[in-house]
Coordinates of C-alpha atoms in Angstrom, one line a residue:
M195 CA 8.0 16.6 49.2
R196 CA 8.7 20.1 48.0
E197 CA 8.8 21.0 44.4
G198 CA 10.8 23.8 42.7
N199 CA 11.0 25.5 39.3
G200 CA 13.2 24.0 36.6
V201 CA 15.4 25.9 34.2
R202 CA 14.4 25.4 30.6
E203 CA 17.2 24.6 28.2
A204 CA 16.8 26.7 25.1
G205 CA 16.9 25.1 21.8
V206 CA 17.3 21.4 22.9
R207 CA 13.7 20.1 22.8
R208 CA 13.5 18.1 19.6
R209 CA 11.4 15.1 18.7
A210 CA 13.9 12.2 18.4
R211 CA 13.5 9.8 15.5
P212 CA 13.3 6.1 16.5
P213 CA 16.6 4.4 15.9
E214 CA 17.0 2.3 12.8
P215 CA 16.8 -1.4 13.7
L216 CA 20.2 -2.4 12.2
I217 CA 22.0 0.4 13.9
L218 CA 20.3 -0.3 17.2
L219 CA 21.2 -3.9 16.9
A220 CA 24.8 -2.9 16.1
G221 CA 25.0 -0.7 19.2
V222 CA 23.6 -3.5 21.4
A223 CA 26.1 -6.0 19.8
V224 CA 29.1 -3.7 20.4
A225 CA 28.1 -3.2 24.1
V226 CA 27.5 -6.9 24.7
L227 CA 30.7 -8.0 22.9
T228 CA 32.9 -5.5 24.9
V229 CA 31.5 -6.3 28.4
T230 CA 31.1 -10.1 27.9
P231 CA 34.8 -10.8 28.5
I232 CA 34.6 -8.8 31.7
I233 CA 31.6 -10.7 32.9
V234 CA 33.0 -14.1 32.0
W235 CA 36.3 -13.3 33.6
W236 CA 34.9 -12.3 37.0
L237 CA 32.2 -15.0 37.1
T238 CA 34.6 -17.8 36.4
N239 CA 37.5 -16.7 38.8
P240 CA 38.0 -18.7 42.0
P241 CA 34.7 -18.9 44.0
D242 CA 36.2 -17.4 47.1
Q243 CA 37.2 -14.3 45.1
R244 CA 34.0 -13.9 43.1
L245 CA 31.8 -10.8 43.6
V246 CA 32.9 -10.7 47.3
D247 CA 30.9 -7.5 48.0
L248 CA 27.7 -9.0 46.6
E249 CA 28.3 -11.8 49.1
V250 CA 28.5 -9.2 51.8
Y251 CA 25.1 -7.8 50.8
R252 CA 23.6 -11.3 50.7
D253 CA 25.0 -12.2 54.1
G254 CA 23.4 -9.0 55.4
G255 CA 20.1 -9.9 54.0
R256 CA 20.3 -13.5 55.4
A257 CA 21.2 -12.1 58.8
I258 CA 17.9 -10.1 58.7
L259 CA 15.9 -13.1 57.7
R260 CA 17.3 -15.3 60.5
G261 CA 17.4 -12.5 63.1
A262 CA 21.2 -12.6 63.6
P263 CA 23.1 -9.4 64.6
L264 CA 23.8 -7.7 61.3
Y265 CA 27.1 -6.1 62.3
E266 CA 28.6 -9.3 63.7
V267 CA 28.2 -11.3 60.5
L268 CA 31.3 -12.1 58.4
T269 CA 31.5 -13.7 55.0
Q270 CA 33.1 -17.1 54.5
P271 CA 36.9 -17.5 54.7
P272 CA 39.3 -16.3 53.4
Q273 CA 37.5 -12.9 53.0
L274 CA 35.8 -12.6 56.4
L275 CA 34.2 -9.3 55.4
P276 CA 31.7 -7.5 57.6
F277 CA 28.6 -5.7 56.6
T278 CA 29.5 -2.0 56.6
Y279 CA 26.3 -0.3 55.2
P280 CA 23.3 1.3 57.0
P281 CA 20.6 -1.1 58.0
F282 CA 18.3 0.1 55.2
A283 CA 20.8 -1.4 52.7
S284 CA 20.4 -4.8 54.2
L285 CA 16.6 -4.7 53.6
L286 CA 17.2 -4.1 49.9
A287 CA 19.6 -7.0 49.9
V288 CA 17.0 -9.5 51.0
P289 CA 15.6 -10.3 47.5
F290 CA 19.1 -11.5 46.6
T291 CA 19.0 -14.1 49.4
V292 CA 15.9 -15.9 48.1
I293 CA 17.5 -16.8 44.7
S294 CA 20.5 -19.0 44.0
W295 CA 24.0 -17.6 44.2
K296 CA 24.5 -18.1 40.5
A297 CA 21.2 -16.2 39.7
A298 CA 22.2 -13.4 42.1
Q299 CA 25.5 -13.0 40.3
G300 CA 23.8 -12.8 36.9
L301 CA 21.2 -10.4 38.1
W302 CA 23.8 -8.1 39.7
M303 CA 25.9 -8.0 36.5
A304 CA 22.7 -7.1 34.6
M305 CA 21.9 -4.3 37.0
L306 CA 25.5 -3.0 37.0
Y307 CA 25.6 -2.6 33.2
A308 CA 22.1 -1.2 33.0
A309 CA 23.2 1.4 35.5
L310 CA 26.3 2.0 33.4
L311 CA 24.1 2.6 30.4
V312 CA 22.2 5.3 32.4
V313 CA 25.5 6.9 33.5
V314 CA 26.9 6.9 29.9
W315 CA 23.7 8.6 28.7
Y316 CA 23.8 11.4 31.3
S317 CA 27.6 11.8 30.8
F318 CA 27.8 11.8 27.0
R319 CA 24.3 13.0 26.1
D320 CA 25.4 15.7 23.7
L321 CA 28.1 13.6 22.0
I322 CA 25.5 10.8 21.5
R323 CA 22.9 13.2 20.1
R324 CA 25.4 14.8 17.8
T325 CA 26.0 11.4 16.0
G326 CA 22.3 11.4 14.9
R327 CA 21.2 8.1 13.4
W328 CA 24.4 6.5 14.6
A329 CA 23.6 7.3 18.3
P330 CA 22.9 3.7 19.3
L331 CA 26.3 2.6 18.0
T332 CA 27.9 5.6 19.7
M333 CA 26.2 4.5 23.0
G334 CA 27.4 1.0 22.6
L335 CA 31.0 2.1 22.0
L336 CA 31.0 4.4 25.0
V337 CA 29.6 1.7 27.3
G338 CA 32.3 -0.7 26.1
A339 CA 35.0 2.0 26.5
T340 CA 34.0 3.0 30.0
A341 CA 33.4 -0.6 31.2
W342 CA 37.2 -1.3 30.8
M343 CA 38.3 1.6 32.9
M344 CA 39.8 0.2 36.1
P345 CA 37.2 1.6 38.6
V346 CA 34.3 0.2 36.5
F347 CA 36.2 -3.0 35.8
D348 CA 36.7 -3.5 39.6
Q349 CA 33.0 -2.8 40.3
A350 CA 32.3 -5.9 38.3
R351 CA 35.1 -7.7 40.0
F352 CA 33.8 -7.1 43.5
G353 CA 30.0 -6.9 42.8
Q354 CA 30.0 -3.3 44.1
V355 CA 27.0 -0.9 44.3
G356 CA 28.9 2.2 43.2
V357 CA 27.7 2.5 39.6
L358 CA 24.1 2.1 40.7
L359 CA 24.5 4.9 43.3
M360 CA 26.3 7.1 40.8
A361 CA 23.4 6.6 38.3
L362 CA 20.9 7.8 41.0
C363 CA 23.0 10.9 41.8
L364 CA 23.5 11.8 38.1
A365 CA 19.8 11.4 37.3
D366 CA 18.9 13.6 40.3
C367 CA 21.5 16.4 39.8
V368 CA 22.4 16.8 36.1
P369 CA 19.1 17.4 34.2
G370 CA 17.7 20.9 34.1
R371 CA 14.3 19.5 35.1
T372 CA 13.3 16.2 36.6
Y373 CA 9.9 14.4 36.7
W374 CA 10.2 13.5 40.4
P375 CA 11.0 15.7 43.4
R376 CA 14.7 16.6 42.9
G377 CA 16.7 15.2 45.8
L378 CA 14.6 12.1 46.2
L379 CA 17.2 9.8 44.4
V380 CA 20.1 11.4 46.3
G381 CA 18.3 10.8 49.5
L382 CA 17.8 7.1 48.5
A383 CA 21.5 6.8 47.7
V384 CA 22.4 8.3 51.1
A385 CA 20.2 5.8 52.9
I386 CA 21.9 3.0 51.1
K387 CA 25.5 4.3 51.6
L388 CA 26.5 7.4 53.5
V389 CA 29.2 8.6 51.0
P390 CA 26.7 10.2 48.6
G391 CA 25.9 12.6 51.5
V392 CA 28.4 15.0 49.8
F393 CA 25.5 15.9 47.5
L394 CA 23.6 17.3 50.4
I395 CA 26.4 19.8 50.7
Y396 CA 26.2 20.4 47.0
F397 CA 22.5 21.2 47.2
L398 CA 23.2 23.6 50.1
V399 CA 26.0 25.5 48.5
T400 CA 24.3 25.9 45.1
G401 CA 21.0 27.1 46.7
R402 CA 18.9 24.0 45.8
R403 CA 17.1 24.1 49.1
D404 CA 14.1 22.2 47.9
A405 CA 16.3 19.4 46.6
L406 CA 18.2 19.4 50.0
F407 CA 14.9 19.2 51.8
N408 CA 13.7 16.3 49.7
A409 CA 17.0 14.4 50.0
V410 CA 17.1 14.8 53.8
M411 CA 13.4 13.8 54.1
T412 CA 13.9 10.7 51.8
A413 CA 17.1 9.6 53.6
G414 CA 15.5 10.2 57.0
A415 CA 12.3 8.3 56.1
A416 CA 14.3 5.3 54.9
T417 CA 16.5 5.4 57.9
L418 CA 13.6 5.7 60.4
G419 CA 11.8 2.9 58.5
A420 CA 14.8 0.7 58.9
F421 CA 15.0 1.7 62.6
A422 CA 11.4 0.6 63.1
L423 CA 12.0 -2.8 61.5
L424 CA 15.6 -3.3 62.8
P425 CA 15.9 -1.3 66.0
S426 CA 18.8 -3.3 67.5
D427 CA 20.8 -3.4 64.3
S428 CA 20.2 0.3 63.8
V429 CA 21.6 1.1 67.2
D430 CA 24.6 -1.1 66.5
F431 CA 25.3 0.7 63.3
W432 CA 24.8 4.4 64.3
F433 CA 26.4 4.1 67.7
G434 CA 28.9 1.3 67.0
A435 CA 29.9 0.0 63.6
L436 CA 29.9 3.5 62.0
L437 CA 32.5 4.7 64.5
E438 CA 34.9 1.8 63.9
G439 CA 36.2 3.2 60.7
G440 CA 39.2 1.4 59.3
D441 CA 38.7 -1.6 61.6
R442 CA 35.7 -2.5 59.4
T443 CA 36.6 -1.0 56.0
G444 CA 40.2 -2.2 55.6
A445 CA 43.8 -0.9 55.8
V446 CA 43.9 2.9 55.3
N447 CA 47.5 2.8 53.9
G448 CA 46.7 0.1 51.3
T449 CA 47.4 0.8 47.7
T450 CA 43.8 0.7 46.7
N451 CA 42.9 3.6 49.0
Q452 CA 43.3 6.6 46.7
A453 CA 41.6 9.1 49.0
I454 CA 43.7 11.9 50.4
N455 CA 43.9 10.0 53.7
G456 CA 45.4 7.0 51.9
M457 CA 48.0 9.1 50.1
V458 CA 49.0 10.7 53.4
A459 CA 49.0 7.4 55.2
R460 CA 51.4 5.9 52.7
I461 CA 54.0 8.6 53.6
Y462 CA 54.0 7.1 57.1
L463 CA 54.1 10.3 59.1
P464 CA 54.0 10.0 62.9
D465 CA 50.7 10.6 64.6
P466 CA 49.2 13.0 65.4
F467 CA 51.1 14.9 62.7
G468 CA 49.9 12.6 59.9
S469 CA 46.3 13.0 61.0
L470 CA 46.7 16.7 61.1
V471 CA 48.2 16.8 57.6
W472 CA 45.2 14.8 56.3
L473 CA 42.6 17.0 58.0
V474 CA 44.3 20.2 56.6
L475 CA 44.6 18.8 53.1
A476 CA 41.0 17.4 53.2
A477 CA 39.7 20.8 54.4
L478 CA 41.4 22.6 51.6
M479 CA 40.2 20.1 49.0
A480 CA 36.6 20.4 50.3
Y481 CA 36.7 24.3 50.3
F482 CA 38.1 24.7 46.9
G483 CA 36.3 21.7 45.4
F484 CA 32.8 22.8 46.5
R485 CA 33.5 26.3 45.6
M486 CA 34.5 25.3 42.0
A487 CA 31.4 23.0 41.8
R488 CA 29.2 25.9 42.9
R489 CA 30.7 28.2 40.3
A490 CA 30.3 25.7 37.5
T491 CA 26.7 24.9 38.5
L492 CA 25.6 28.6 38.6
L493 CA 27.3 29.3 35.3
G494 CA 25.6 26.3 33.8
D495 CA 22.2 27.4 35.1
A496 CA 22.7 30.8 33.6
L497 CA 23.7 29.4 30.2
A498 CA 20.8 26.9 30.2
G499 CA 18.3 29.6 29.1
V500 CA 20.5 31.1 26.4
E501 CA 19.8 30.0 22.8
G502 CA 22.6 27.8 21.5
R503 CA 24.3 27.3 24.8
A504 CA 22.5 24.2 26.1
V505 CA 25.5 22.0 25.4
D506 CA 27.8 24.2 27.4
A507 CA 25.3 24.4 30.2
H508 CA 25.1 20.6 30.3
S509 CA 28.9 20.3 30.4
L510 CA 29.2 22.7 33.3
R511 CA 26.4 21.1 35.3
L512 CA 27.8 17.6 34.7
G513 CA 31.3 18.8 35.5
A514 CA 30.1 20.3 38.8
V515 CA 28.4 17.0 39.7
A516 CA 31.5 15.0 38.7
I517 CA 33.6 17.3 41.0
V518 CA 31.3 16.5 43.9
G519 CA 31.5 12.8 43.0
L520 CA 35.3 12.9 43.1
L521 CA 35.2 14.8 46.4
S522 CA 33.2 11.9 47.8
V523 CA 36.2 9.7 47.2
L524 CA 39.0 12.1 48.0
L525 CA 37.5 13.3 51.3
S526 CA 36.5 9.9 52.6
P527 CA 38.8 8.2 55.1
V528 CA 38.9 5.3 52.6
G529 CA 38.3 5.8 48.8
W530 CA 39.0 2.6 47.0
I531 CA 39.9 2.5 43.3
H532 CA 36.5 1.2 42.4
H533 CA 34.9 4.2 44.0
L534 CA 36.5 6.4 41.2
V535 CA 33.7 5.4 38.8
W536 CA 33.1 9.1 38.9
M537 CA 35.7 9.4 36.2
V538 CA 33.0 8.4 33.6
P539 CA 31.1 11.7 34.0
V540 CA 34.4 13.5 34.2
L541 CA 35.2 12.3 30.7
G542 CA 31.7 13.3 29.6
A543 CA 32.0 16.8 30.9
L544 CA 35.5 17.2 29.3
V545 CA 34.3 15.8 25.9
G546 CA 31.0 17.8 25.7
D547 CA 29.6 17.3 22.2
G548 CA 33.1 16.4 20.8
R549 CA 33.7 19.6 18.8
D550 CA 36.6 20.9 20.9
T551 CA 39.8 19.1 19.9
R552 CA 41.7 20.1 23.1
R553 CA 38.9 18.8 25.3
R554 CA 38.8 15.6 23.4
L555 CA 42.5 15.2 23.8
I556 CA 42.4 15.7 27.6
A557 CA 39.5 13.3 27.9
G558 CA 41.4 10.7 25.9
V559 CA 44.5 11.0 28.0
A560 CA 42.4 10.6 31.2
W561 CA 40.6 7.6 29.7
V562 CA 43.9 5.9 28.9
W563 CA 45.3 6.8 32.4
F564 CA 42.5 4.8 34.0
L565 CA 42.7 1.8 31.7
F566 CA 45.8 0.5 33.5
P567 CA 46.3 -0.5 37.2
L568 CA 48.9 2.2 37.7
P569 CA 48.7 2.3 41.6
W570 CA 49.7 -1.4 41.6
W571 CA 52.6 -0.7 39.3
G572 CA 53.7 1.9 41.7
A573 CA 53.5 -0.6 44.6
K574 CA 55.6 -3.1 42.6
L575 CA 58.2 -0.5 41.8
I576 CA 58.5 0.3 45.5
S577 CA 58.9 -3.4 46.3
L578 CA 62.1 -3.5 44.1
Q579 CA 63.8 -1.9 47.1
Q580 CA 66.4 0.0 45.1
G581 CA 66.5 3.0 47.4
L582 CA 65.1 6.4 46.5
I583 CA 65.5 5.6 42.8
T584 CA 62.5 3.3 42.9
K585 CA 60.8 4.5 46.1
I586 CA 60.0 8.1 45.2
P587 CA 58.7 7.4 41.7
G588 CA 56.9 4.4 43.1
K589 CA 55.2 6.4 45.7
I590 CA 54.0 8.9 43.1
V591 CA 52.7 6.2 40.7
Q592 CA 51.1 4.4 43.7
D593 CA 48.9 7.5 44.1
A594 CA 48.3 7.9 40.4
F595 CA 44.5 7.7 40.5
G596 CA 44.1 9.9 43.6
L597 CA 46.4 12.5 42.2
A598 CA 44.6 12.3 38.8
A599 CA 41.3 12.9 40.7
V600 CA 42.7 16.1 42.2
V601 CA 43.8 17.3 38.7
M602 CA 40.4 16.5 37.3
V603 CA 38.7 18.6 40.0
V604 CA 40.8 21.6 39.0
L605 CA 40.3 20.9 35.2
L606 CA 36.6 20.8 35.6
G607 CA 36.2 23.6 38.1
H608 CA 38.7 26.1 36.7
W609 CA 40.0 25.2 33.2
L610 CA 36.6 24.1 31.7
V611 CA 34.8 27.1 33.2
K612 CA 37.4 29.4 31.7
R613 CA 37.3 27.7 28.3
L614 CA 33.5 28.1 27.9
P615 CA 32.7 31.8 27.4
P616 CA 29.8 33.3 29.4
A617 CA 26.8 34.6 27.5
E618 CA 27.5 38.1 28.7
P619 CA 30.2 39.9 30.8
G620 CA 30.3 38.8 34.4
L621 CA 28.2 35.7 33.9
G622 CA 30.9 33.4 34.9
D623 CA 31.1 34.9 38.4
P624 CA 28.8 33.0 40.8
S625 CA 28.2 36.2 42.7
H626 CA 26.1 37.5 39.8
G627 CA 23.0 35.7 40.7
R628 CA 21.7 32.2 39.8
A629 CA 18.8 30.4 38.3
E630 CA 17.0 27.9 40.5
V631 CA 16.7 24.3 39.4
G632 CA 14.0 22.1 40.8
T633 CA 11.3 19.7 39.6
L634 CA 9.1 19.6 36.6
A635 CA 5.7 20.7 37.9
P636 CA 2.7 18.9 36.6

């Protein structure tokens, strides 16, 4: 693995005081009290609707143990869901097959909210630090607030892996310096699920070549290892299941698909015109999205070494990573509502340390927007069948989360960059050089 040089953040290295026991206990209590209703709700709903994606993972692990074809396995009726992940993911699922279903559910929920804790820290680091001795309570409140956002709420509903993968990507991309070869965690995430592969493009366009090398090597090693252990299943995935697309992932025009492809599909344009519209819009989104992510990253790198600008540097880097996370949803053929967990770091980048009233207000509006199942309200409005009076507003509301994701990309990549002044004239222009970010050398 290659190592690179990190960018030191001026004025942010302080020895933190240990939290006071009562405040720490209060923070833990707030987090537990706010997420417990979610856990109880989803672990007591009908068995055939409970953590269905976790059951997919377990069935994949069981298929490995008994030597069954991995990509021919379906979960029990009425779901009948196939395994859609790379073979490496099925190997990681094996431990969940040797414990009871009840224990697996409890363990998965614990992992989900532990990962959310990591995500909240990387997303709201400066706001949490600013509250001083009350930081544990702030952390607990933020965990509770984000847990009720629809994408995170649905992660618990389905037993999805998205929050865990997001935690890996944030830990690998956001800090100015890491204690492991930068790119390793992204590579692991790509080996588990291909969607985080957008961060390989991010490493490329921001000049993080060592991180790109490390990510590719990690993903490649994990994939080749799985190929050595599961050669037949690996061939089935890379040359079969991967190419089946919507046949395995679900209806592209379904309400829960908030990707650009889903929004276009719900207009019901005739093929091949509909596919062409999607490709053009996705290409434009990719071009401007990665360009804005690059600009925010390079400005953040430049500010990181300036005394008193560490908070702004973190907001810009976090915003850039959040943009890429949103692109992973918008550019995919299918981007389900629960994939939009990237709204958590979006909120963190908007809030910063909480001193800017306008940024707080925008973050608050975005948080409230994602507290409610707006796309499903849009679908219900369309179902009233009152002509254009309900159809047009219904179509717009049905795409509420996808459209909001596009708006967030622009806000983070343009508005936030403009709102944070550069340290010197011209610094906000990515063409004015960059500071490399890599790994913390021993």
